[in-house]
Amino acid sequence: MTTHIGLIGSGNITQTHARAARAIPDVQVAAIFGTNAEAVARLASEHHAKPYSDLAAFLAHKPLDLVMLGTPSGLHAEQGIAAAQCGLHVLTEKPIDITTKNADALIAAADKANVKLGVIFQDRLKPNIQLLKKWLDRGLLGKVLLVDARVKWYRPPEYYSGSRWRGTFALDGGGALINQAIHTVDLLVWLLGDVARVDARTATVLHKIEAEDTAFATLEFASGAVGTFLATTAAYPGYPRRLEITGTHGTVILEHDRIIAADLRNPPQDFASITTGDSNQSASSAAVTDISGHKAILEDFLHAIANNIQPICNGREGRRSLALVGAIYNSARNSRV
């Protein structure tokens, strides 16, 4: 049976969504909605879908089973709620929205309509990150003591100047932290649990935007572990994301989504299953040329729908990273003289 998908948006990430959907058997991109009529028409023609410039008409398209949101973050809840009220499952790009209030409204709407809600945090499905999660859950690192997360990426000035929404509070919700680094924030709470205390600073050191391009925070997890977190889009030319986790039984270092070092007191049998990472060039470019992560997250979402189970990152899970981002922003604001 064919699953019919509607895409909301017409930019770079929606092109990735379209390519990922078409790479899955029995999945068809049926309709595309966006405010840029020319871009929507071009994308619809390429993927044999019907273009729409009216959201209500798009949501009424038949047949349609689910929508994928690739629009500015501040529109996710509004558009997702409209889709849920039409009985459509909703898979949204990260973050779930820019405020927890909006996230809660979207979660409630999906619950009321009895539709699935997922957030695209595709890193949760990457092989080495899945392996690290399993090791942590099995206690192979012992009690986690220290965490160090670094997202030292680079975005050229035109990345922001050429967009009406990037780096704005109204539509992006902030800058480097809520947009680029939120994938790493999600990994922190997924791998290590909730954060109980935050002390943070933010700055705009390079780009001419109203939000931050650099953020630094010290974190105290509910488990007792402590960590540091650094995120920037001003680190030329851009470096792979790095995550170091140290416990009483060893240390694991993750870089570019693969385990590059694992010194464990008791190495597991699957230690030899470590694989190379993907080819995503996120450190220096916003373009997504490797669709494997988005394909995997869409396949997981389709599996959740078919089996009436939760996707790997549902709405409530997606809210956790947004809540931590909000706590970091609040701490940074309160720290300013």
CSV table of N, CA and C in Angstrom, one decimal, residues 164-285:
chain,number,residue,atom,x,y,z
A,164,ARG,N,15.4,35.3,5.2
A,164,ARG,CA,14.5,36.3,6.0
A,164,ARG,C,14.3,35.8,7.4
A,165,TRP,N,14.7,34.6,7.7
A,165,TRP,CA,14.3,34.0,9.0
A,165,TRP,C,15.5,33.5,9.9
A,166,ARG,N,16.6,33.1,9.2
A,166,ARG,CA,17.7,32.6,10.0
A,166,ARG,C,18.3,33.6,10.9
A,167,GLY,N,18.5,33.2,12.1
A,167,GLY,CA,19.2,34.1,13.1
A,167,GLY,C,18.2,35.2,13.7
A,168,THR,N,16.9,35.0,13.4
A,168,THR,CA,15.9,35.9,14.0
A,168,THR,C,15.2,35.2,15.2
A,169,PHE,N,14.8,36.0,16.1
A,169,PHE,CA,14.1,35.4,17.3
A,169,PHE,C,12.7,35.0,16.9
A,170,ALA,N,12.0,35.7,16.0
A,170,ALA,CA,10.6,35.5,15.7
A,170,ALA,C,10.4,34.1,15.0
A,171,LEU,N,11.3,33.8,14.0
A,171,LEU,CA,11.1,32.6,13.2
A,171,LEU,C,12.2,31.5,13.5
A,172,ASP,N,13.4,31.8,13.9
A,172,ASP,CA,14.4,30.9,14.2
A,172,ASP,C,14.5,30.6,15.7
A,173,GLY,N,14.0,31.5,16.5
A,173,GLY,CA,14.0,31.3,18.0
A,173,GLY,C,15.3,31.6,18.6
A,174,GLY,N,16.3,32.0,17.8
A,174,GLY,CA,17.6,32.2,18.3
A,174,GLY,C,18.6,32.0,17.1
A,175,GLY,N,19.8,31.6,17.5
A,175,GLY,CA,20.8,31.4,16.4
A,175,GLY,C,21.5,30.1,16.4
A,176,ALA,N,22.8,30.0,16.6
A,176,ALA,CA,23.6,28.8,16.5
A,176,ALA,C,23.1,27.7,17.4
A,177,LEU,N,22.6,28.1,18.6
A,177,LEU,CA,22.2,27.1,19.6
A,177,LEU,C,20.9,26.3,19.2
A,178,ILE,N,19.9,27.0,18.9
A,178,ILE,CA,18.6,26.4,18.6
A,178,ILE,C,18.5,25.8,17.2
A,179,ASN,N,19.4,26.3,16.3
A,179,ASN,CA,19.3,25.8,14.9
A,179,ASN,C,20.3,24.7,14.7
A,180,GLN,N,21.6,25.1,14.7
A,180,GLN,CA,22.6,24.0,14.4
A,180,GLN,C,22.9,23.1,15.5
A,181,ALA,N,23.1,23.6,16.7
A,181,ALA,CA,23.5,22.8,17.9
A,181,ALA,C,22.4,22.0,18.5
A,182,ILE,N,21.2,22.2,18.2
A,182,ILE,CA,20.1,21.5,18.9
A,182,ILE,C,20.2,20.0,18.6
A,183,HIS,N,20.8,19.6,17.5
A,183,HIS,CA,21.0,18.1,17.4
A,183,HIS,C,21.9,17.6,18.5
A,184,THR,N,22.9,18.3,18.9
A,184,THR,CA,23.8,17.9,19.9
A,184,THR,C,23.1,18.0,21.3
A,185,VAL,N,22.3,19.0,21.5
A,185,VAL,CA,21.5,19.1,22.7
A,185,VAL,C,20.6,17.9,22.8
A,186,ASP,N,20.0,17.5,21.7
A,186,ASP,CA,19.1,16.3,21.8
A,186,ASP,C,19.9,15.1,22.2
A,187,LEU,N,21.1,14.9,21.6
A,187,LEU,CA,21.9,13.8,22.0
A,187,LEU,C,22.2,13.8,23.5
A,188,LEU,N,22.5,14.9,24.0
A,188,LEU,CA,22.9,15.0,25.4
A,188,LEU,C,21.7,14.5,26.3
A,189,VAL,N,20.5,15.0,26.1
A,189,VAL,CA,19.4,14.5,26.9
A,189,VAL,C,19.0,13.1,26.6
A,190,TRP,N,19.1,12.7,25.4
A,190,TRP,CA,18.8,11.3,25.0
A,190,TRP,C,19.8,10.3,25.6
A,191,LEU,N,21.0,10.6,25.5
A,191,LEU,CA,22.1,9.7,26.0
A,191,LEU,C,22.3,9.8,27.5
A,192,LEU,N,22.1,11.0,28.1
A,192,LEU,CA,22.5,11.2,29.5
A,192,LEU,C,21.4,11.6,30.4
A,193,GLY,N,20.3,11.9,29.9
A,193,GLY,CA,19.2,12.3,30.8
A,193,GLY,C,19.0,13.8,30.9
A,194,ASP,N,18.1,14.2,31.7
A,194,ASP,CA,17.8,15.6,31.8
A,194,ASP,C,18.8,16.4,32.6
A,195,VAL,N,18.9,17.7,32.3
A,195,VAL,CA,19.8,18.6,33.0
A,195,VAL,C,19.1,19.4,34.1
A,196,ALA,N,19.7,19.4,35.3
A,196,ALA,CA,19.1,20.0,36.4
A,196,ALA,C,19.5,21.5,36.6
A,197,ARG,N,20.7,21.8,36.1
A,197,ARG,CA,21.2,23.2,36.4
A,197,ARG,C,22.1,23.6,35.2
A,198,VAL,N,21.9,24.9,34.9
A,198,VAL,CA,22.6,25.5,33.7
A,198,VAL,C,23.2,26.8,34.1
A,199,ASP,N,24.4,27.1,33.6
A,199,ASP,CA,25.0,28.4,33.7
A,199,ASP,C,25.6,28.7,32.3
A,200,ALA,N,25.1,29.8,31.7
A,200,ALA,CA,25.4,29.9,30.3
A,200,ALA,C,25.7,31.4,29.9
A,201,ARG,N,26.4,31.5,28.8
A,201,ARG,CA,26.7,32.8,28.1
A,201,ARG,C,26.4,32.7,26.6
A,202,THR,N,26.0,33.7,26.0
A,202,THR,CA,25.9,33.8,24.6
A,202,THR,C,26.5,35.1,24.0
A,203,ALA,N,26.8,35.1,22.8
A,203,ALA,CA,27.4,36.2,22.1
A,203,ALA,C,27.2,36.2,20.6
A,204,THR,N,27.3,37.4,20.0
A,204,THR,CA,27.2,37.5,18.6
A,204,THR,C,28.6,38.0,18.2
A,205,VAL,N,29.5,37.2,17.7
A,205,VAL,CA,30.9,37.6,17.6
A,205,VAL,C,31.3,37.8,16.1
A,206,LEU,N,30.5,37.3,15.2
A,206,LEU,CA,30.9,37.4,13.8
A,206,LEU,C,29.8,37.9,12.8
A,207,HIS,N,28.6,37.3,13.0
A,207,HIS,CA,27.6,37.5,12.0
A,207,HIS,C,26.7,38.7,12.4
A,208,LYS,N,26.1,39.4,11.4
A,208,LYS,CA,25.2,40.5,11.7
A,208,LYS,C,23.8,40.0,11.8
A,209,ILE,N,23.5,39.4,12.9
A,209,ILE,CA,22.2,38.8,13.2
A,209,ILE,C,21.7,39.3,14.5
A,210,GLU,N,20.4,39.2,14.8
A,210,GLU,CA,19.9,39.6,16.1
A,210,GLU,C,20.1,38.6,17.2
A,211,ALA,N,20.3,37.3,16.8
A,211,ALA,CA,20.5,36.3,17.8
A,211,ALA,C,22.0,36.0,17.9
A,212,GLU,N,22.3,34.9,18.7
A,212,GLU,CA,23.7,34.6,18.9
A,212,GLU,C,24.3,33.7,17.8
A,213,ASP,N,25.6,33.8,17.6
A,213,ASP,CA,26.3,32.9,16.8
A,213,ASP,C,27.2,32.0,17.6
A,214,THR,N,27.3,32.3,18.9
A,214,THR,CA,28.1,31.5,19.8
A,214,THR,C,27.4,31.4,21.2
A,215,ALA,N,27.5,30.2,21.7
A,215,ALA,CA,26.9,29.9,23.1
A,215,ALA,C,27.8,29.0,23.8
A,216,PHE,N,27.9,29.2,25.1
A,216,PHE,CA,28.7,28.4,26.0
A,216,PHE,C,27.9,28.1,27.3
A,217,ALA,N,28.0,26.9,27.8
A,217,ALA,CA,27.2,26.5,29.0
A,217,ALA,C,27.9,25.5,29.8
A,218,THR,N,27.8,25.6,31.1
A,218,THR,CA,28.1,24.5,32.0
A,218,THR,C,26.8,23.8,32.4
A,219,LEU,N,26.9,22.5,32.4
A,219,LEU,CA,25.6,21.7,32.7
A,219,LEU,C,25.8,20.8,33.8
A,220,GLU,N,24.8,20.7,34.7
A,220,GLU,CA,24.8,19.7,35.8
A,220,GLU,C,23.6,18.8,35.5
A,221,PHE,N,23.8,17.6,35.2
A,221,PHE,CA,22.8,16.6,34.9
A,221,PHE,C,22.1,16.1,36.2
A,222,ALA,N,20.9,15.7,36.1
A,222,ALA,CA,20.1,15.1,37.2
A,222,ALA,C,20.8,13.9,37.8
A,223,SER,N,21.6,13.2,37.0
A,223,SER,CA,22.4,12.0,37.4
A,223,SER,C,23.5,12.4,38.3
A,224,GLY,N,24.0,13.7,38.2
A,224,GLY,CA,25.1,14.1,39.0
A,224,GLY,C,26.3,14.4,38.1
A,225,ALA,N,26.3,13.9,36.8
A,225,ALA,CA,27.3,14.2,35.9
A,225,ALA,C,27.4,15.7,35.6
A,226,VAL,N,28.6,16.2,35.3
A,226,VAL,CA,28.7,17.6,34.9
A,226,VAL,C,29.4,17.7,33.5
A,227,GLY,N,29.1,18.8,32.8
A,227,GLY,CA,29.6,18.9,31.5
A,227,GLY,C,29.7,20.4,31.0
A,228,THR,N,30.5,20.5,29.9
A,228,THR,CA,30.6,21.8,29.2
A,228,THR,C,30.0,21.6,27.8
A,229,PHE,N,29.5,22.7,27.3
A,229,PHE,CA,28.8,22.7,26.0
A,229,PHE,C,29.2,24.0,25.2
A,230,LEU,N,29.7,23.9,24.1
A,230,LEU,CA,30.1,25.0,23.2
A,230,LEU,C,29.5,24.9,21.9
A,231,ALA,N,28.9,25.9,21.4
A,231,ALA,CA,28.3,25.9,20.0
A,231,ALA,C,28.6,27.2,19.3
A,232,THR,N,29.0,27.2,18.1
A,232,THR,CA,29.2,28.4,17.3
A,232,THR,C,29.0,28.1,15.8
A,233,THR,N,28.7,29.1,15.1
A,233,THR,CA,28.7,29.1,13.6
A,233,THR,C,29.8,30.1,13.1
A,234,ALA,N,30.7,30.4,14.0
A,234,ALA,CA,31.8,31.4,13.6
A,234,ALA,C,33.2,30.8,13.6
A,235,ALA,N,33.3,29.5,13.7
A,235,ALA,CA,34.6,28.8,13.8
A,235,ALA,C,35.1,28.4,12.4
A,236,TYR,N,35.7,29.3,11.6
A,236,TYR,CA,36.2,29.0,10.3
A,236,TYR,C,37.3,28.0,10.3
A,237,PRO,N,37.3,27.0,9.4
A,237,PRO,CA,36.4,26.7,8.4
A,237,PRO,C,35.2,25.8,8.8
A,238,GLY,N,35.2,25.4,10.0
A,238,GLY,CA,34.2,24.5,10.5
A,238,GLY,C,34.8,23.1,10.8
A,239,TYR,N,34.5,22.6,12.0
A,239,TYR,CA,35.1,21.3,12.4
A,239,TYR,C,34.0,20.3,12.8
A,240,PRO,N,34.3,19.0,12.8
A,240,PRO,CA,33.3,18.0,13.1
A,240,PRO,C,32.9,18.2,14.6
A,241,ARG,N,31.6,17.9,14.8
A,241,ARG,CA,31.1,17.9,16.1
A,241,ARG,C,31.8,16.8,16.9
A,242,ARG,N,32.0,17.1,18.2
A,242,ARG,CA,32.8,16.2,19.1
A,242,ARG,C,32.1,16.1,20.4
A,243,LEU,N,31.9,14.9,20.9
A,243,LEU,CA,31.3,14.6,22.1
A,243,LEU,C,32.1,13.6,22.9
A,244,GLU,N,32.6,14.0,24.1
A,244,GLU,CA,33.4,13.1,25.0
A,244,GLU,C,32.6,12.8,26.2
A,245,ILE,N,32.5,11.5,26.5
A,245,ILE,CA,31.8,11.1,27.8
A,245,ILE,C,32.7,10.2,28.6
A,246,THR,N,32.9,10.6,29.8
A,246,THR,CA,33.8,9.9,30.7
A,246,THR,C,33.0,9.4,31.9
A,247,GLY,N,33.2,8.1,32.2
A,247,GLY,CA,32.5,7.5,33.3
A,247,GLY,C,33.6,6.8,34.2
A,248,THR,N,33.1,6.1,35.3
A,248,THR,CA,34.0,5.5,36.2
A,248,THR,C,34.7,4.2,35.5
A,249,HIS,N,34.1,3.8,34.4
A,249,HIS,CA,34.6,2.6,33.8
A,249,HIS,C,35.2,2.8,32.4
A,250,GLY,N,35.3,4.1,32.0
A,250,GLY,CA,35.9,4.4,30.7
A,250,GLY,C,35.5,5.7,30.1
A,251,THR,N,36.0,5.9,28.9
A,251,THR,CA,35.7,7.1,28.1
A,251,THR,C,35.5,6.8,26.7
A,252,VAL,N,34.5,7.5,26.1
A,252,VAL,CA,34.2,7.3,24.7
A,252,VAL,C,34.2,8.7,24.1
A,253,ILE,N,34.8,8.8,22.9
A,253,ILE,CA,34.8,10.0,22.1
A,253,ILE,C,34.1,9.8,20.8
A,254,LEU,N,33.2,10.6,20.5
A,254,LEU,CA,32.4,10.6,19.3
A,254,LEU,C,32.8,11.8,18.5
A,255,GLU,N,33.1,11.6,17.2
A,255,GLU,CA,33.4,12.8,16.3
A,255,GLU,C,32.9,12.5,15.0
A,256,HIS,N,32.2,13.5,14.4
A,256,HIS,CA,31.6,13.3,13.1
A,256,HIS,C,30.7,12.0,13.1
A,257,ASP,N,30.0,11.9,14.1
A,257,ASP,CA,29.0,10.8,14.3
A,257,ASP,C,29.6,9.4,14.3
A,258,ARG,N,30.8,9.3,14.6
A,258,ARG,CA,31.4,7.9,14.7
A,258,ARG,C,32.3,7.9,15.9
A,259,ILE,N,32.4,6.7,16.5
A,259,ILE,CA,33.3,6.6,17.7
A,259,ILE,C,34.7,6.5,17.2
A,260,ILE,N,35.5,7.5,17.7
A,260,ILE,CA,36.9,7.5,17.3
A,260,ILE,C,37.9,7.0,18.4
A,261,ALA,N,37.3,6.9,19.6
A,261,ALA,CA,38.1,6.3,20.7
A,261,ALA,C,37.1,5.8,21.7
A,262,ALA,N,37.4,4.6,22.2
A,262,ALA,CA,36.6,4.0,23.3
A,262,ALA,C,37.6,3.2,24.2
A,263,ASP,N,37.8,3.7,25.3
A,263,ASP,CA,38.7,3.0,26.3
A,263,ASP,C,37.8,2.6,27.5
A,264,LEU,N,37.5,1.3,27.5
A,264,LEU,CA,36.5,0.8,28.4
A,264,LEU,C,37.2,-0.3,29.3
A,265,ARG,N,36.9,-0.3,30.6
A,265,ARG,CA,37.4,-1.3,31.5
A,265,ARG,C,37.0,-2.7,31.1
A,266,ASN,N,35.8,-2.8,30.6
A,266,ASN,CA,35.2,-4.1,30.1
A,266,ASN,C,34.6,-3.9,28.7
A,267,PRO,N,35.4,-4.0,27.7
A,267,PRO,CA,34.9,-3.8,26.3
A,267,PRO,C,33.9,-4.9,26.0
A,268,PRO,N,32.8,-4.5,25.4
A,268,PRO,CA,31.7,-5.4,25.0
A,268,PRO,C,32.1,-6.2,23.8
A,269,GLN,N,31.3,-7.2,23.5
A,269,GLN,CA,31.5,-8.1,22.3
A,269,GLN,C,31.3,-7.3,21.0
A,270,ASP,N,30.3,-6.3,21.1
A,270,ASP,CA,30.0,-5.6,19.9
A,270,ASP,C,31.0,-4.4,19.7
A,271,PHE,N,32.1,-4.4,20.4
A,271,PHE,CA,33.1,-3.4,20.3
A,271,PHE,C,33.7,-3.3,18.8
A,272,ALA,N,33.7,-4.5,18.2
A,272,ALA,CA,34.3,-4.6,16.8
A,272,ALA,C,33.3,-4.1,15.8
A,273,SER,N,32.1,-3.8,16.2
A,273,SER,CA,31.0,-3.4,15.2
A,273,SER,C,31.0,-1.9,14.9
A,274,ILE,N,32.0,-1.2,15.4
A,274,ILE,CA,32.1,0.3,15.2
A,274,ILE,C,32.3,0.5,13.7
A,275,THR,N,31.5,1.4,13.1
A,275,THR,CA,31.6,1.6,11.7
A,275,THR,C,32.0,3.1,11.4
A,276,THR,N,32.3,3.4,10.2
A,276,THR,CA,32.6,4.8,9.8
A,276,THR,C,31.4,5.6,9.8
A,277,GLY,N,31.5,6.9,9.9
A,277,GLY,CA,30.4,7.9,10.0
A,277,GLY,C,29.9,8.2,8.6
A,278,ASP,N,28.9,9.1,8.6
A,278,ASP,CA,28.3,9.5,7.3
A,278,ASP,C,29.2,10.6,6.7
A,279,SER,N,28.7,11.1,5.5
A,279,SER,CA,29.5,12.1,4.8
A,279,SER,C,28.9,13.5,4.9
A,280,ASN,N,28.0,13.7,5.8
A,280,ASN,CA,27.4,15.0,6.0
A,280,ASN,C,28.4,16.1,6.3
A,281,GLN,N,28.4,17.1,5.5
A,281,GLN,CA,29.4,18.2,5.7
A,281,GLN,C,28.8,19.3,6.6
A,282,SER,N,28.0,19.0,7.6
A,282,SER,CA,27.4,20.1,8.4
A,282,SER,C,28.3,21.1,9.0
A,283,ALA,N,29.6,20.7,9.3
A,283,ALA,CA,30.5,21.6,9.9
A,283,ALA,C,30.7,22.8,9.2
A,284,SER,N,30.7,22.8,7.8
A,284,SER,CA,31.0,23.9,7.0
A,284,SER,C,29.9,24.3,6.0
A,285,SER,N,28.8,23.6,6.0
A,285,SER,CA,27.8,23.9,5.0
A,285,SER,C,26.4,23.4,5.5
